[in-house]
Short mmCIF file of C-alpha atoms in Angstrom, two decimals:
data_model
loop_
_atom_site.label_atom_id
_atom_site.label_comp_id
_atom_site.label_asym_id
_atom_site.label_seq_id
_atom_site.Cartn_x
_atom_site.Cartn_y
_atom_site.Cartn_z
CA ARG A 1 -11.09 -9.87 8.27
CA ARG A 2 -10.57 -5.79 8.63
CA PHE A 3 -10.18 -3.20 5.60
CA ARG A 4 -6.61 -3.28 3.87
CA GLY A 5 -6.82 -0.72 1.86
CA GLY A 6 -5.63 -1.95 -1.35
CA LEU A 7 -2.29 -3.94 0.46
CA ASP A 8 -1.42 -7.29 0.10
CA VAL A 9 -2.19 -8.55 3.33
CA THR A 10 -1.63 -12.23 2.05
CA HIS A 11 2.06 -12.41 0.73
CA GLY A 12 3.67 -9.25 2.04
CA GLN A 13 4.46 -8.20 -1.38
CA THR A 14 2.96 -4.70 0.08
CA GLY A 15 5.24 -5.15 3.37
CA SER A 16 4.64 -6.58 6.79
CA GLU A 17 3.75 -3.24 8.69
CA SER A 18 1.16 -0.87 8.08
CA VAL A 19 -0.75 2.13 9.64
CA TYR A 20 -4.41 1.50 10.41
CA CYS A 21 -7.08 2.99 12.55
CA HIS A 22 -10.65 2.86 13.11
CA PHE A 23 -12.61 6.32 13.45
CA ARG A 24 -15.85 7.00 13.67
CA ASP A 25 -17.42 4.15 12.06
CA LYS A 26 -14.91 4.58 9.17
CA GLU A 27 -12.04 2.54 8.55
CA ILE A 28 -8.31 4.26 7.80
CA MET A 29 -5.35 2.59 5.85
CA PHE A 30 -1.96 4.95 5.46
CA HIS A 31 -0.06 4.09 2.49
CA VAL A 32 3.26 5.08 4.61
CA SER A 33 6.23 5.21 2.17
CA THR A 34 8.54 3.68 4.57
CA LYS A 35 6.62 0.87 5.58
CA LEU A 36 6.14 -0.22 1.91
CA PRO A 37 9.29 -2.29 0.46
CA TYR A 38 12.05 -0.35 -1.19
CA THR A 39 12.73 -2.15 -4.61
CA GLU A 40 16.64 -2.64 -5.30
CA GLY A 41 16.96 -1.98 -8.47
CA ASP A 42 13.95 -0.32 -9.62
CA ALA A 43 14.69 3.98 -9.08
CA GLN A 44 11.13 4.97 -9.43
CA GLN A 45 10.20 3.07 -6.97
CA LEU A 46 6.83 2.04 -8.50
CA GLN A 47 5.49 -0.10 -5.95
CA ARG A 48 5.43 2.45 -3.23
CA LYS A 49 3.99 4.95 -5.94
CA ARG A 50 1.34 2.32 -6.91
CA HIS A 51 0.08 3.30 -3.52
CA ILE A 52 0.76 6.23 -2.73
CA GLY A 53 -0.10 8.11 -6.40
CA ASN A 54 -3.49 6.59 -6.40
CA ASP A 55 -4.12 8.23 -3.05
CA ILE A 56 -6.81 11.44 -3.24
CA VAL A 57 -5.41 12.97 0.20
CA ALA A 58 -1.61 12.69 1.69
CA VAL A 59 -0.18 13.28 4.95
CA VAL A 60 3.31 14.48 4.24
CA PHE A 61 5.13 14.26 7.81
CA GLN A 62 8.68 16.72 7.93
CA ASP A 63 10.96 16.17 10.54
CA GLU A 64 12.35 19.84 9.48
CA ASN A 65 10.76 23.63 8.40
CA THR A 66 11.72 22.64 4.70
CA PRO A 67 9.39 23.81 1.60
CA PHE A 68 6.61 21.68 0.49
CA VAL A 69 5.91 21.68 -3.90
CA PRO A 70 3.17 19.34 -4.00
CA ASP A 71 3.87 19.89 -7.55
CA MET A 72 7.05 17.41 -6.83
CA ILE A 73 4.22 14.30 -6.88
CA ALA A 74 2.84 13.72 -9.91
CA SER A 75 -0.47 12.19 -9.47
CA ASN A 76 -3.48 12.37 -11.43
CA PHE A 77 -5.57 11.61 -8.32
CA LEU A 78 -4.02 13.52 -5.37
CA HIS A 79 -6.36 16.38 -4.44
CA ALA A 80 -4.88 17.91 -1.12
CA PHE A 81 -1.89 17.47 0.99
CA VAL A 82 -2.17 17.98 4.85
CA VAL A 83 1.79 18.86 5.94
CA VAL A 84 2.08 18.07 9.42
CA GLN A 85 6.33 19.12 11.00
CA LEU A 86 7.61 18.78 13.99
CA GLU A 87 8.23 21.52 16.62
CA GLN A 88 10.21 22.47 19.43
CA GLY A 89 7.90 21.86 21.76
CA GLY A 90 10.32 22.07 24.97
CA PRO A 91 9.14 21.69 28.28
CA ARG A 92 5.62 21.40 26.53
CA GLY A 93 5.52 17.91 25.19
CA THR A 94 5.73 17.34 21.30
CA LEU A 95 3.92 19.96 18.61
CA TYR A 96 3.15 20.04 15.32
CA LYS A 97 2.32 22.46 12.61
CA VAL A 98 0.15 21.67 10.43
CA SER A 99 -0.69 23.87 6.74
CA VAL A 100 -3.27 22.65 3.85
CA THR A 101 -2.92 22.76 0.42
CA ALA A 102 -5.28 21.73 -2.61
CA ARG A 103 -5.88 22.35 -5.76
CA ASP A 104 -8.03 24.83 -7.31
CA ASP A 105 -11.25 23.29 -7.13
CA VAL A 106 -11.04 21.71 -4.52
CA PRO A 107 -13.60 22.97 -2.32
CA PHE A 108 -12.78 24.46 1.49
CA PHE A 109 -13.31 21.59 3.79
CA GLY A 110 -13.03 22.11 7.89
CA PRO A 111 -12.64 21.85 10.39
CA PRO A 112 -10.70 25.38 10.07
CA LEU A 113 -6.95 25.30 10.79
CA PRO A 114 -6.53 27.64 13.79
CA ASP A 115 -4.38 30.75 14.03
CA PRO A 116 -1.80 29.35 14.38
CA ALA A 117 -1.74 26.19 13.52
CA VAL A 118 0.10 24.46 15.81
CA PHE A 119 -1.30 21.66 18.08
CA ARG A 120 -0.01 19.96 21.12
CA LYS A 121 0.32 16.06 20.56
CA GLY A 122 -2.34 13.96 21.77
CA PRO A 123 -5.90 13.24 21.27
CA GLU A 124 -7.53 16.81 20.14
CA PHE A 125 -5.02 16.68 17.86
CA GLN A 126 -5.63 12.88 16.63
CA GLU A 127 -9.38 13.60 16.57
CA PHE A 128 -8.68 17.09 14.30
CA LEU A 129 -6.45 15.41 12.10
CA LEU A 130 -8.44 12.79 11.29
CA THR A 131 -11.21 14.42 11.06
CA LYS A 132 -9.52 16.65 8.27
CA LEU A 133 -8.41 14.16 6.07
CA ILE A 134 -11.87 12.71 6.24
CA ASN A 135 -13.22 16.18 4.78
CA ALA A 136 -10.31 16.59 2.49
CA GLU A 137 -11.48 13.40 1.10
CA TYR A 138 -15.50 14.32 0.23
CA ALA A 139 -14.14 17.65 -0.48
CA CYS A 140 -11.78 16.00 -3.27
CA TYR A 141 -14.68 14.67 -4.39
CA LYS A 142 -16.66 17.62 -5.46
CA ALA A 143 -13.13 18.15 -7.96
CA GLU A 144 -14.20 18.53 -11.58
CA LYS A 145 -11.90 14.77 -12.79
CA PHE A 146 -14.15 13.52 -9.59
CA ALA A 147 -17.40 14.68 -9.63
CA LYS A 148 -17.22 13.58 -13.63
CA LEU A 149 -17.16 9.92 -12.20
CA GLU A 150 -20.33 10.18 -10.85
#
């Protein structure tokens, strides 16, 4: 039985699909908002918020170049955001632009973003992104809120 990231794998209350990967001896479960069930009549969508709002690092995927304001997401736990935007790649294939933001008390975490921070879809990008996400979580644990828990 694999890591389930807090998702209900028995009764399906958190949906029937998820995104999971195994990377460098780590199991990673992504809480994807569009894969978590939509609850009719629940304007707040508390089931979705319960999982995403309790994460420490979030990946925000944007189809278009629109501003991302982390303060729009109210959470005591989310401390770092990795924003991935689809770029027009044309004949070069699919490209992604990456940006990172974190709360002030989160120390820098690598690998550093190249300049420009644009990646071609493929294994190198996957390696970079997963490494960045894991390091982001470790850096967030050093933030004041989490450091007090140790």
